[in-house]
Amino acid sequence: MNDTDDVPGGARTPAPSGPRPTESVWDYPRPPGLTGDDRRVTVAVGSRVVADTHTSLRVLETSHPPVFYVPRHDVRTEFLRPRPGRTHCEWKGTASYWDVVAGDVVVPRAAWSYEQPLGPYEALRGHLAFYPSAVRCTVDGEVVVAQEGDFYGGWITREIEGPFKGGPGTWGW
């Protein structure tokens, strides 16, 4: 991650587009890091595009595939419905959850956001993350593979190397 520069709000400017070097999740920091990414990220339910951006943020945490956060202005918010329930992350704060409703299709708890993120993660305000196990997510046209376990919501693409926390037998890592 030496190819980026710090910017205000805890985010980092994106590396240039193009092929990415391999990243081991074991090289990611703890507490998590926050990096800008200019690749095209899309989220869809069936044929309906829910989000499309070139200005996502990635959260990078030791042992986890990255999670892409899409700016709310690049999300078709008419497809979102707030969902009851909250969780708390010691680093980022309290997460709110969203159903994605596309026509007759309701995908429960398909997205989450930090409406009032903590300190270093302030840049996540106004962004949403989506579970690739629930909706179709792509990065520069590559279909994302969901992180096993569905708790963390990590996005696995060809440049990301594990092993990854989240599946059976990994909770003690």
Tab-separated table of C-alpha atoms in Angstrom:
chain	number	residue	atom	x	y	z
A	1	MET	CA	0.000	0.000	0.000
A	2	ASN	CA	2.961	2.260	-0.558
A	3	ASP	CA	1.509	3.414	-3.874
A	4	THR	CA	-1.069	5.723	-2.265
A	5	ASP	CA	-0.972	9.028	-0.423
A	6	ASP	CA	-2.847	9.975	2.722
A	7	VAL	CA	-5.816	12.301	2.260
A	8	PRO	CA	-8.057	14.024	4.820
A	9	GLY	CA	-10.785	11.976	6.465
A	10	GLY	CA	-8.726	8.823	6.847
A	11	ALA	CA	-9.134	7.687	3.233
A	12	ARG	CA	-6.268	7.281	0.825
A	13	THR	CA	-6.026	8.258	-2.817
A	14	PRO	CA	-6.408	5.342	-5.200
A	15	ALA	CA	-3.592	3.592	-6.980
A	16	PRO	CA	-3.737	3.830	-10.791
A	17	SER	CA	-6.195	1.583	-12.629
A	18	GLY	CA	-4.991	-1.585	-14.277
A	19	PRO	CA	-3.734	-4.988	-13.177
A	20	ARG	CA	-3.213	-5.161	-9.446
A	21	PRO	CA	-0.386	-6.897	-7.635
A	22	THR	CA	-1.285	-9.837	-5.426
A	23	GLU	CA	-2.334	-8.868	-1.894
A	24	SER	CA	-2.127	-11.200	1.087
A	25	VAL	CA	-4.765	-10.502	3.710
A	26	TRP	CA	-2.082	-11.319	6.267
A	27	ASP	CA	-0.257	-8.142	5.227
A	28	TYR	CA	-3.302	-5.964	5.972
A	29	PRO	CA	-3.200	-3.883	9.175
A	30	ARG	CA	-5.061	-4.180	12.453
A	31	PRO	CA	-6.774	-1.870	13.252
A	32	PRO	CA	-8.094	-1.885	9.686
A	33	GLY	CA	-6.792	0.431	6.982
A	34	LEU	CA	-8.897	2.483	4.598
A	35	THR	CA	-7.904	2.877	0.931
A	36	GLY	CA	-9.533	4.533	-2.062
A	37	ASP	CA	-10.088	2.427	-5.179
A	38	ASP	CA	-10.857	3.735	-8.678
A	39	ARG	CA	-11.819	0.445	-10.319
A	40	ARG	CA	-15.391	0.115	-11.503
A	41	VAL	CA	-17.510	-1.505	-8.797
A	42	THR	CA	-21.055	-2.617	-9.533
A	43	VAL	CA	-23.771	-4.180	-7.431
A	44	ALA	CA	-26.857	-5.758	-9.001
A	45	VAL	CA	-29.936	-7.764	-8.165
A	46	GLY	CA	-30.997	-9.676	-11.257
A	47	SER	CA	-30.797	-7.210	-14.136
A	48	ARG	CA	-31.192	-4.144	-11.898
A	49	VAL	CA	-28.040	-2.188	-11.137
A	50	VAL	CA	-28.168	-1.035	-7.528
A	51	ALA	CA	-24.749	0.660	-7.424
A	52	ASP	CA	-22.080	1.687	-9.933
A	53	THR	CA	-18.961	3.661	-9.000
A	54	HIS	CA	-15.317	4.369	-9.718
A	55	THR	CA	-14.789	5.963	-6.284
A	56	SER	CA	-15.165	3.212	-3.695
A	57	LEU	CA	-13.301	2.842	-0.423
A	58	ARG	CA	-11.808	-0.468	0.681
A	59	VAL	CA	-11.461	-1.495	4.314
A	60	LEU	CA	-8.433	-3.751	4.748
A	61	GLU	CA	-8.092	-5.815	7.923
A	62	THR	CA	-5.720	-8.626	8.821
A	63	SER	CA	-7.070	-12.052	7.777
A	64	HIS	CA	-10.115	-10.626	5.936
A	65	PRO	CA	-10.714	-10.002	2.235
A	66	PRO	CA	-11.338	-6.294	1.551
A	67	VAL	CA	-14.807	-4.822	1.903
A	68	PHE	CA	-15.738	-2.260	-0.756
A	69	TYR	CA	-17.806	0.741	0.381
A	70	VAL	CA	-19.743	2.577	-2.344
A	71	PRO	CA	-20.546	6.294	-2.041
A	72	ARG	CA	-24.257	6.732	-1.414
A	73	HIS	CA	-24.513	9.134	-4.381
A	74	ASP	CA	-23.545	6.173	-6.630
A	75	VAL	CA	-26.221	3.891	-5.124
A	76	ARG	CA	-29.810	3.806	-6.355
A	77	THR	CA	-31.209	4.440	-2.893
A	78	GLU	CA	-34.777	3.861	-4.071
A	79	PHE	CA	-33.830	0.149	-3.916
A	80	LEU	CA	-32.853	0.378	-0.228
A	81	ARG	CA	-35.115	-0.155	2.764
A	82	PRO	CA	-33.788	0.298	6.326
A	83	ARG	CA	-33.768	-2.884	8.340
A	84	PRO	CA	-34.158	-3.147	12.119
A	85	GLY	CA	-31.125	-4.188	14.127
A	86	ARG	CA	-27.629	-2.879	14.641
A	87	THR	CA	-24.180	-4.296	15.342
A	88	HIS	CA	-21.102	-2.629	16.731
A	89	CYS	CA	-17.539	-2.728	15.409
A	90	GLU	CA	-14.850	-1.697	17.867
A	91	TRP	CA	-13.061	0.217	15.082
A	92	LYS	CA	-15.769	1.657	12.832
A	93	GLY	CA	-18.745	2.090	15.191
A	94	THR	CA	-22.406	1.089	14.927
A	95	ALA	CA	-23.575	-0.486	11.671
A	96	SER	CA	-27.057	-0.008	10.220
A	97	TYR	CA	-28.472	-2.617	7.842
A	98	TRP	CA	-30.436	-2.354	4.613
A	99	ASP	CA	-32.646	-4.642	2.555
A	100	VAL	CA	-32.366	-4.305	-1.210
A	101	VAL	CA	-35.780	-4.250	-2.873
A	102	ALA	CA	-35.709	-4.552	-6.676
A	103	GLY	CA	-39.202	-5.020	-8.063
A	104	ASP	CA	-40.688	-8.134	-6.470
A	105	VAL	CA	-37.298	-9.296	-5.204
A	106	VAL	CA	-36.408	-8.502	-1.592
A	107	VAL	CA	-32.869	-9.318	-0.492
A	108	PRO	CA	-32.861	-9.026	3.309
A	109	ARG	CA	-29.907	-7.415	5.043
A	110	ALA	CA	-27.933	-7.143	1.792
A	111	ALA	CA	-26.074	-3.958	2.740
A	112	TRP	CA	-24.770	-2.053	5.731
A	113	SER	CA	-23.460	1.407	6.546
A	114	TYR	CA	-21.860	3.381	9.337
A	115	GLU	CA	-24.025	6.488	9.676
A	116	GLN	CA	-21.769	7.924	12.394
A	117	PRO	CA	-18.394	6.200	11.954
A	118	LEU	CA	-15.712	6.522	14.595
A	119	GLY	CA	-12.653	8.796	14.234
A	120	PRO	CA	-10.256	7.361	11.659
A	121	TYR	CA	-13.149	5.848	9.688
A	122	GLU	CA	-15.063	9.119	9.211
A	123	ALA	CA	-14.562	8.727	5.437
A	124	LEU	CA	-17.080	5.816	5.541
A	125	ARG	CA	-19.882	8.275	6.318
A	126	GLY	CA	-22.178	8.362	3.298
A	127	HIS	CA	-21.010	4.965	1.976
A	128	LEU	CA	-22.664	1.531	1.850
A	129	ALA	CA	-21.140	-1.940	1.746
A	130	PHE	CA	-22.901	-4.918	0.171
A	131	TYR	CA	-22.694	-8.629	0.953
A	132	PRO	CA	-21.466	-10.395	-2.210
A	133	SER	CA	-23.219	-13.536	-0.961
A	134	ALA	CA	-26.557	-11.702	-1.237
A	135	VAL	CA	-26.186	-9.566	-4.377
A	136	ARG	CA	-24.027	-9.739	-7.514
A	137	CYS	CA	-20.898	-7.631	-7.024
A	138	THR	CA	-18.185	-6.987	-9.608
A	139	VAL	CA	-14.836	-5.220	-9.621
A	140	ASP	CA	-13.755	-4.143	-13.114
A	141	GLY	CA	-16.091	-6.802	-14.526
A	142	GLU	CA	-14.786	-9.640	-12.345
A	143	VAL	CA	-17.555	-11.310	-10.344
A	144	VAL	CA	-16.673	-11.162	-6.665
A	145	VAL	CA	-16.526	-14.347	-4.581
A	146	ALA	CA	-18.077	-13.940	-1.123
A	147	GLN	CA	-15.995	-14.469	1.979
A	148	GLU	CA	-17.063	-17.686	3.676
A	149	GLY	CA	-19.162	-17.337	6.801
A	150	ASP	CA	-21.087	-14.226	5.705
A	151	PHE	CA	-20.352	-12.278	8.905
A	152	TYR	CA	-17.597	-10.014	7.596
A	153	GLY	CA	-18.825	-9.509	4.027
A	154	GLY	CA	-15.382	-9.605	2.380
A	155	TRP	CA	-14.953	-9.376	-1.391
A	156	ILE	CA	-12.553	-11.926	-2.914
A	157	THR	CA	-11.086	-11.069	-6.318
A	158	ARG	CA	-8.227	-12.746	-8.196
A	159	GLU	CA	-5.489	-10.624	-6.599
A	160	ILE	CA	-6.531	-11.392	-2.994
A	161	GLU	CA	-4.766	-14.282	-1.236
A	162	GLY	CA	-5.805	-16.015	2.002
A	163	PRO	CA	-6.394	-18.063	3.972
A	164	PHE	CA	-9.380	-16.000	5.118
A	165	LYS	CA	-11.051	-15.756	8.487
A	166	GLY	CA	-14.796	-16.417	8.537
A	167	GLY	CA	-15.301	-20.058	7.678
A	168	PRO	CA	-15.691	-22.984	10.077
A	169	GLY	CA	-12.731	-23.385	12.408
A	170	THR	CA	-11.356	-19.862	11.876
A	171	TRP	CA	-13.077	-17.886	14.644
A	172	GLY	CA	-10.125	-18.317	17.013
A	173	TRP	CA	-7.630	-16.765	14.577
